[in-house]
């Protein structure tokens, strides 16, 4: 207010009244607006009153006297009061704007202080939670049941059978992630073909497929990383598609279709990556072992298995059917031939050629003169069609399939129906 008084005094004392009143807008507005903006509504209105009084006094001094003339000035020309009225309005308006802005600024400052305090409290709680998490993780890892489960997982994946590893891997997914619907595919034929190894939660997708015709699987193998439903262009899409690889070779694919919503997190994806790396190392050893054992498992110069190894594979298929309801079919027939028994496996291999899939198995028992076929993922009702194609190829000199005519395979012993 003192600044306003000084300003008004300087204007009145050092400026010619006639010149001061002739300016439009009046210089009094500067002083009034300044006081209102700096000090608020009260000072603005008071400044407007003082400026109005000075304005009227200066205007009256320029008129004629005596008193009758002054009365005539006051009453006869109300337009003299326009400028004082605007000075009052300006003082009030700018003062109220100033106070409104100041009140809003104060509210923002109060909110900022509250937010700062809440942020400090949140940081303190976060530190406490992180400390508690570290302690809890230590306690969990220190529990006998946890260590026992980790040991069981390690033992289940530390076997030398690819099929057993994939079976146990699904059990781990059910135990740790509570998957509701998932499949594990074994990648064959130089990463061009995938066949169903194990599944849970009902049938989803095909039992066998060409990878190049499945865009998502092709990307997973090509990029070598976990892809989610957000990466797929087609719908519906799996929640997670996880490659199990080692040294740029993909051994298997985990495809998760249904999962509890609470489990769809970054931690789950990281856990799947850990399991994939773990299983990849195990599958690398198992695959190498199976390749090394092929020389003992098959007859020389053929892909025909000896009976013990064939029965072992059949037992694995029985386990997969009982646990995950994955079908299989076994076909058997007696072979009549004049060729030496040691030449029959090579003859069977030559006859079959591309007539069966790369993951179908055939066995020869020379003592019984019986040839057996194991078709994983093949429904028993489809065995007739497969038998016609297979035994048509075999039924040539010097081999003859007993009881296996083109349209009559009723005499074949179908172990898949017998179980």
C-alpha angles and dihedrals in degrees: 000000000000090000090052092051091049091049094050091046093052092048094049096040102044106027124077107251093222092052092043093053094044094061116099119231094032118247087230087078091067093057094043094048091046092052093045094048095045102041107020140239100326095051090042093055092043090049089051091052093050093046091048092051092048091046093053093044092051091046091050093051089061093057129082124272152240111087094267089065092049091052090049089051093051098045106028101055115041091173087082087074096057095086094046089048091052090047090056092045092048091050092051097042097047092041091053091047089052092050093045091052090046092050092050090048090051091051090051090050091050091049091048091052091049091048091048091051092047091048090052090049091047091051090051092049091046091053090049091049092049091050091048090048092053090049091047092049089051091051092047092051088046093056115106092222092054094049090045091053092048089050091050091051091049091049094047092052094041097077131110098235120091093204093051091049091053091047092052092044090062089050090054091051091051092048101044103030102022091228113196099196125012143140136205117209126196112221114227140173100039094314094305100105134042128194128193111260100172139347140180134198098038135299117323122170127341127323089231133016145170109252095213089062093054108072097196095048091045090054092048092053093042096048097033096219140104114275126195135205088270089066094054122093095200126067136252094040134171117266091230133011110190125188119215103207144154127193093353092308117116113214101176145353128228112210116188115192103168129029134158108273091236089060096057095097141118089260090059091052090050091049090051089053091053092049091047092053091046093049091043092060090048093047091050091057093043093049092050090049092050091050091050090049095050090085089062097034096056134049116255116282093004145081092232113122127225115245100256093054092044091053090050091056090047090054090053090053090050089053092049092050094047094046104034105013095242110159127231137173132213120197124190133183139165116249122211116199142147091215118107113269093242091058096051096082091054091047091050091050092050092048095048098049105150094346094109134040122265091249095048115103134215129193135192125204107191095190092059097029088230127144117200131194128201116199112187116209091010116130113232092235089063093055094093093062092046092046092053091053096042099044092043087062093046097045096084133104127320089017126065126182111218115226095002110114123165094261100023121067095143092115093058114110106236108196089186089066093042097058 
